[in-house]
Amino acid sequence: QTFGRFISSAVVNEILKHPDALKPGGEKKELTVMFTDLAGFTTISEKLAPEQLTELMNEYLDEMTRILFAYGGTLDKYIGDAIMGFWNHPTAQPDHAQRAVECAISMQRKLAELRQKWLSQGLPKVEVRAGINTAVCMVGFIGSDIQMNFTCLGDGVNLASRLEGANKAYNTLMMISDTVHAGIDKKLISTRFLDFLAVKGKNKPVEVYEVRGYRRSESELWSKAEPLYQEGIKLYLNRNWQEAEAAFFRVLELMPDDGPSKVYIDRCVHFKQEPPPQDWDGRFILKSK
């Protein structure tokens, strides 16, 4: 039980069942990997004494970790205020992508409660951003004979981290890859296409989507805005900049704070002046991490 407070209990159980496996190595396995990050954490840390900051972070990490475990996730590590977790190992979970996405939605709901509490204490507003990717990774005990971590490695892990950071470019909170999108129940989860994103370190663009939450929680405004947004994307990819811009403006008339529509309006304005090359495949190159 004590050991389970320092690494995932599922990993402790795995060690107890297979003590002979305690050597550096790993296995190839499809995982769904999630990175979360607390946007606004730096501003909060500047306002609090170290002991107050520690108390607040312990509260935040405790709540988020409980949610991760409730959805069957394996806690990989904390990186400051960031959390890395994954699904489908050590226990097989056929619905690992669905679990990860519902976990991210639940984290958003819990943070909304914490945010109100912290605002009442005079602290700045914070948001939690999540990036989720499904890919074949190496997972297991990685390190040396002296000390090891139970973790996962691979290009797919790096992509999940990049997607978390890419939310900043679109003013979104939850971004998933096409492989995650293929593994979730779209009747239950509300998503929308965001972009063909070429992230730093990758040449081939990735089809990425925003997770908006549960469909049952969507507003009537979004039901009106969604087809306009989809039409705007279609026009944009067909290089009809003027008409696409008009479609995204119609989305903003319904939802003035819609980040992705604002992004596409800016791109349409730019491409009207400087069109992309003829072989353009719709990709957007994200230069930052």
C-alpha positions as a Python dict, from the first residue, in 0.01 Angstrom:
ca = {
    (1, 'Q'): (0, 0, 0),
    (2, 'T'): (285, 237, 83),
    (3, 'F'): (462, 158, -244),
    (4, 'G'): (133, 224, -427),
    (5, 'R'): (143, 586, -309),
    (6, 'F'): (462, 645, -508),
    (7, 'I'): (385, 463, -829),
    (8, 'S'): (62, 332, -979),
    (9, 'S'): (-99, 52, -777),
    (10, 'A'): (-151, -139, -1104),
    (11, 'V'): (227, -136, -1151),
    (12, 'V'): (285, -251, -790),
    (13, 'N'): (53, -545, -851),
    (14, 'E'): (240, -627, -1171),
    (15, 'I'): (571, -625, -984),
    (16, 'L'): (433, -852, -712),
    (17, 'K'): (296, -1098, -969),
    (18, 'H'): (611, -1098, -1185),
    (19, 'P'): (914, -1001, -971),
    (20, 'D'): (1145, -1161, -1228),
    (21, 'A'): (1037, -891, -1476),
    (22, 'L'): (1219, -623, -1274),
    (23, 'K'): (1489, -554, -1527),
    (24, 'P'): (1530, -276, -1783),
    (25, 'G'): (1336, -353, -2097),
    (26, 'G'): (979, -316, -2213),
    (27, 'E'): (732, -442, -2467),
    (28, 'K'): (567, -302, -2776),
    (29, 'K'): (203, -224, -2715),
    (30, 'E'): (-73, 6, -2836),
    (31, 'L'): (-140, 267, -2569),
    (32, 'T'): (-347, 579, -2535),
    (33, 'V'): (-126, 844, -2378),
    (34, 'M'): (-243, 1167, -2217),
    (35, 'F'): (-52, 1476, -2110),
    (36, 'T'): (-222, 1751, -1910),
    (37, 'D'): (-87, 2090, -1812),
    (38, 'L'): (-224, 2362, -1585),
    (39, 'A'): (-239, 2686, -1787),
    (40, 'G'): (-192, 2986, -1559),
    (41, 'F'): (20, 2794, -1307),
    (42, 'T'): (315, 3034, -1339),
    (43, 'T'): (95, 3330, -1249),
    (44, 'I'): (-39, 3146, -944),
    (45, 'S'): (310, 3041, -833),
    (46, 'E'): (422, 3405, -835),
    (47, 'K'): (143, 3500, -596),
    (48, 'L'): (189, 3227, -335),
    (49, 'A'): (448, 3142, -73),
    (50, 'P'): (618, 2805, -134),
    (51, 'E'): (418, 2627, 137),
    (52, 'Q'): (88, 2768, 3),
    (53, 'L'): (181, 2666, -351),
    (54, 'T'): (264, 2315, -233),
    (55, 'E'): (-72, 2285, -60),
    (56, 'L'): (-257, 2403, -371),
    (57, 'M'): (-62, 2170, -602),
    (58, 'N'): (-121, 1873, -374),
    (59, 'E'): (-494, 1948, -382),
    (60, 'Y'): (-494, 1976, -763),
    (61, 'L'): (-281, 1667, -827),
    (62, 'D'): (-481, 1463, -575),
    (63, 'E'): (-812, 1541, -747),
    (64, 'M'): (-676, 1482, -1098),
    (65, 'T'): (-504, 1157, -1004),
    (66, 'R'): (-820, 1021, -843),
    (67, 'I'): (-1000, 1087, -1174),
    (68, 'L'): (-718, 922, -1374),
    (69, 'F'): (-747, 609, -1158),
    (70, 'A'): (-1129, 612, -1172),
    (71, 'Y'): (-1101, 571, -1551),
    (72, 'G'): (-845, 292, -1519),
    (73, 'G'): (-543, 500, -1620),
    (74, 'T'): (-183, 428, -1520),
    (75, 'L'): (-3, 727, -1370),
    (76, 'D'): (333, 763, -1539),
    (77, 'K'): (468, 1072, -1367),
    (78, 'Y'): (413, 1428, -1249),
    (79, 'I'): (621, 1694, -1424),
    (80, 'G'): (565, 2000, -1204),
    (81, 'D'): (196, 2074, -1253),
    (82, 'A'): (177, 1845, -1560),
    (83, 'I'): (46, 1489, -1546),
    (84, 'M'): (140, 1204, -1780),
    (85, 'G'): (-77, 895, -1784),
    (86, 'F'): (-161, 609, -2017),
    (87, 'W'): (-413, 331, -2075),
    (88, 'N'): (-405, -34, -2190),
    (89, 'H'): (-110, -141, -1974),
    (90, 'P'): (-43, -325, -1750),
    (91, 'T'): (-411, -432, -1778),
    (92, 'A'): (-559, -471, -2128),
    (93, 'Q'): (-839, -221, -2196),
    (94, 'P'): (-1010, -253, -2537),
    (95, 'D'): (-1179, 86, -2481),
    (96, 'H'): (-859, 268, -2382),
    (97, 'A'): (-915, 568, -2613),
    (98, 'Q'): (-1269, 618, -2479),
    (99, 'R'): (-1145, 597, -2120),
    (100, 'A'): (-876, 859, -2179),
    (101, 'V'): (-1115, 1107, -2343),
    (102, 'E'): (-1379, 1067, -2072),
    (103, 'C'): (-1104, 1111, -1812),
    (104, 'A'): (-1003, 1443, -1972),
    (105, 'I'): (-1366, 1562, -1971),
    (106, 'S'): (-1402, 1468, -1604),
    (107, 'M'): (-1080, 1657, -1523),
    (108, 'Q'): (-1225, 1968, -1688),
    (109, 'R'): (-1535, 1943, -1471),
    (110, 'K'): (-1336, 1899, -1150),
    (111, 'L'): (-1107, 2190, -1237),
    (112, 'A'): (-1415, 2410, -1288),
    (113, 'E'): (-1498, 2344, -919),
    (114, 'L'): (-1142, 2409, -803),
    (115, 'R'): (-1121, 2723, -1018),
    (116, 'Q'): (-1421, 2880, -846),
    (117, 'K'): (-1270, 2802, -507),
    (118, 'W'): (-932, 2949, -603),
    (119, 'L'): (-1090, 3260, -761),
    (120, 'S'): (-1274, 3323, -434),
    (121, 'Q'): (-932, 3320, -265),
    (122, 'G'): (-809, 3590, -504),
    (123, 'L'): (-603, 3360, -724),
    (124, 'P'): (-584, 3397, -1105),
    (125, 'K'): (-801, 3193, -1339),
    (126, 'V'): (-650, 2861, -1451),
    (127, 'E'): (-737, 2605, -1721),
    (128, 'V'): (-624, 2249, -1773),
    (129, 'R'): (-512, 2154, -2125),
    (130, 'A'): (-494, 1794, -2243),
    (131, 'G'): (-332, 1622, -2540),
    (132, 'I'): (-422, 1259, -2616),
    (133, 'N'): (-278, 1016, -2873),
    (134, 'T'): (-315, 644, -2943),
    (135, 'A'): (-6, 472, -3082),
    (136, 'V'): (220, 169, -3053),
    (137, 'C'): (482, 249, -2788),
    (138, 'M'): (747, 75, -2580),
    (139, 'V'): (620, 34, -2225),
    (140, 'G'): (775, -119, -1916),
    (141, 'F'): (1072, -68, -1688),
    (142, 'I'): (1304, 181, -1855),
    (143, 'G'): (1637, 287, -1706),
    (144, 'S'): (1939, 116, -1558),
    (145, 'D'): (2011, -167, -1314),
    (146, 'I'): (2056, 104, -1048),
    (147, 'Q'): (1720, 278, -1091),
    (148, 'M'): (1427, 238, -1328),
    (149, 'N'): (1102, 412, -1416),
    (150, 'F'): (784, 236, -1522),
    (151, 'T'): (706, 444, -1827),
    (152, 'C'): (635, 447, -2201),
    (153, 'L'): (849, 579, -2484),
    (154, 'G'): (810, 647, -2854),
    (155, 'D'): (706, 893, -3118),
    (156, 'G'): (341, 847, -3019),
    (157, 'V'): (419, 962, -2664),
    (158, 'N'): (593, 1274, -2795),
    (159, 'L'): (293, 1351, -3014),
    (160, 'A'): (55, 1343, -2715),
    (161, 'S'): (277, 1600, -2544),
    (162, 'R'): (285, 1817, -2859),
    (163, 'L'): (-95, 1807, -2887),
    (164, 'E'): (-129, 1932, -2529),
    (165, 'G'): (84, 2235, -2614),
    (166, 'A'): (-86, 2286, -2952),
    (167, 'N'): (-412, 2375, -2773),
    (168, 'K'): (-263, 2721, -2715),
    (169, 'A'): (-263, 2794, -3090),
    (170, 'Y'): (-639, 2729, -3119),
    (171, 'N'): (-759, 2845, -2774),
    (172, 'T'): (-887, 2492, -2707),
    (173, 'L'): (-852, 2271, -2400),
    (174, 'M'): (-862, 1910, -2523),
    (175, 'M'): (-694, 1796, -2845),
    (176, 'I'): (-684, 1440, -2976),
    (177, 'S'): (-525, 1270, -3276),
    (178, 'D'): (-716, 1088, -3549),
    (179, 'T'): (-621, 752, -3391),
    (180, 'V'): (-799, 852, -3069),
    (181, 'H'): (-1091, 993, -3266),
    (182, 'A'): (-1131, 656, -3442),
    (183, 'G'): (-1153, 477, -3106),
    (184, 'I'): (-1426, 679, -2933),
    (185, 'D'): (-1805, 684, -2942),
    (186, 'K'): (-1889, 997, -3145),
    (187, 'K'): (-2257, 966, -3048),
    (188, 'L'): (-2151, 1019, -2687),
    (189, 'I'): (-1852, 1254, -2728),
    (190, 'S'): (-1875, 1588, -2909),
    (191, 'T'): (-1572, 1654, -3130),
    (192, 'R'): (-1480, 1874, -3425),
    (193, 'F'): (-1203, 1866, -3681),
    (194, 'L'): (-932, 2119, -3603),
    (195, 'D'): (-650, 2085, -3853),
    (196, 'F'): (-394, 1884, -4045),
    (197, 'L'): (-122, 1966, -3799),
    (198, 'A'): (250, 1923, -3869),
    (199, 'V'): (398, 1944, -3520),
    (200, 'K'): (762, 2017, -3441),
    (201, 'G'): (976, 1713, -3514),
    (202, 'K'): (727, 1547, -3751),
    (203, 'N'): (709, 1585, -4128),
    (204, 'K'): (377, 1414, -4190),
    (205, 'P'): (73, 1615, -4074),
    (206, 'V'): (-160, 1464, -3814),
    (207, 'E'): (-537, 1501, -3837),
    (208, 'V'): (-637, 1652, -3503),
    (209, 'Y'): (-971, 1715, -3335),
    (210, 'E'): (-1103, 1915, -3043),
    (211, 'V'): (-1298, 1732, -2775),
    (212, 'R'): (-1575, 1964, -2665),
    (213, 'G'): (-1731, 1738, -2401),
    (214, 'Y'): (-2034, 1511, -2394),
    (215, 'R'): (-2289, 1561, -2671),
    (216, 'R'): (-2570, 1572, -2417),
    (217, 'S'): (-2409, 1883, -2264),
    (218, 'E'): (-2377, 2076, -2590),
    (219, 'S'): (-2563, 2406, -2619),
    (220, 'E'): (-2829, 2486, -2875),
    (221, 'L'): (-2595, 2754, -3009),
    (222, 'W'): (-2336, 2492, -3102),
    (223, 'S'): (-2596, 2286, -3289),
    (224, 'K'): (-2644, 2594, -3509),
    (225, 'A'): (-2275, 2682, -3529),
    (226, 'E'): (-2140, 2332, -3600),
    (227, 'P'): (-2261, 2302, -3964),
    (228, 'L'): (-2133, 2655, -4036),
    (229, 'Y'): (-1792, 2562, -3898),
    (230, 'Q'): (-1784, 2241, -4103),
    (231, 'E'): (-1877, 2437, -4416),
    (232, 'G'): (-1600, 2685, -4340),
    (233, 'I'): (-1342, 2405, -4313),
    (234, 'K'): (-1458, 2254, -4643),
    (235, 'L'): (-1432, 2590, -4820),
    (236, 'Y'): (-1091, 2659, -4663),
    (237, 'L'): (-948, 2324, -4779),
    (238, 'N'): (-1085, 2399, -5127),
    (239, 'R'): (-897, 2732, -5119),
    (240, 'N'): (-1217, 2941, -5127),
    (241, 'W'): (-1073, 3193, -4880),
    (242, 'Q'): (-1343, 3461, -4908),
    (243, 'E'): (-1637, 3224, -4863),
    (244, 'A'): (-1459, 3032, -4586),
    (245, 'E'): (-1390, 3357, -4400),
    (246, 'A'): (-1760, 3448, -4424),
    (247, 'A'): (-1863, 3107, -4286),
    (248, 'F'): (-1631, 3141, -3985),
    (249, 'F'): (-1763, 3492, -3919),
    (250, 'R'): (-2113, 3342, -3906),
    (251, 'V'): (-1986, 3102, -3638),
    (252, 'L'): (-1853, 3400, -3439),
    (253, 'E'): (-2191, 3571, -3461),
    (254, 'L'): (-2328, 3275, -3261),
    (255, 'M'): (-2019, 3206, -3048),
    (256, 'P'): (-1799, 3518, -3029),
    (257, 'D'): (-1521, 3347, -2831),
    (258, 'D'): (-1471, 3049, -3065),
    (259, 'G'): (-1093, 3017, -3092),
    (260, 'P'): (-1064, 2785, -3395),
    (261, 'S'): (-1291, 3008, -3607),
    (262, 'K'): (-1075, 3310, -3523),
    (263, 'V'): (-765, 3112, -3623),
    (264, 'Y'): (-916, 3022, -3961),
    (265, 'I'): (-1031, 3378, -4028),
    (266, 'D'): (-672, 3498, -3976),
    (267, 'R'): (-544, 3229, -4212),
    (268, 'C'): (-801, 3317, -4478),
    (269, 'V'): (-697, 3683, -4461),
    (270, 'H'): (-332, 3579, -4496),
    (271, 'F'): (-394, 3334, -4783),
    (272, 'K'): (-591, 3595, -4978),
    (273, 'Q'): (-271, 3801, -4983),
    (274, 'E'): (-22, 3514, -5006),
    (275, 'P'): (-182, 3191, -5135),
    (276, 'P'): (-15, 2862, -5039),
    (277, 'P'): (168, 2660, -5311),
    (278, 'Q'): (-37, 2457, -5558),
    (279, 'D'): (61, 2129, -5392),
    (280, 'W'): (-58, 2252, -5049),
    (281, 'D'): (-231, 1965, -4866),
    (282, 'G'): (-408, 2174, -4605),
    (283, 'R'): (-136, 2133, -4345),
    (284, 'F'): (-48, 2391, -4083),
    (285, 'I'): (308, 2378, -3951),
    (286, 'L'): (324, 2436, -3576),
    (287, 'K'): (666, 2581, -3506),
    (288, 'S'): (640, 2593, -3126),
    (289, 'K'): (626, 2297, -2887),
}
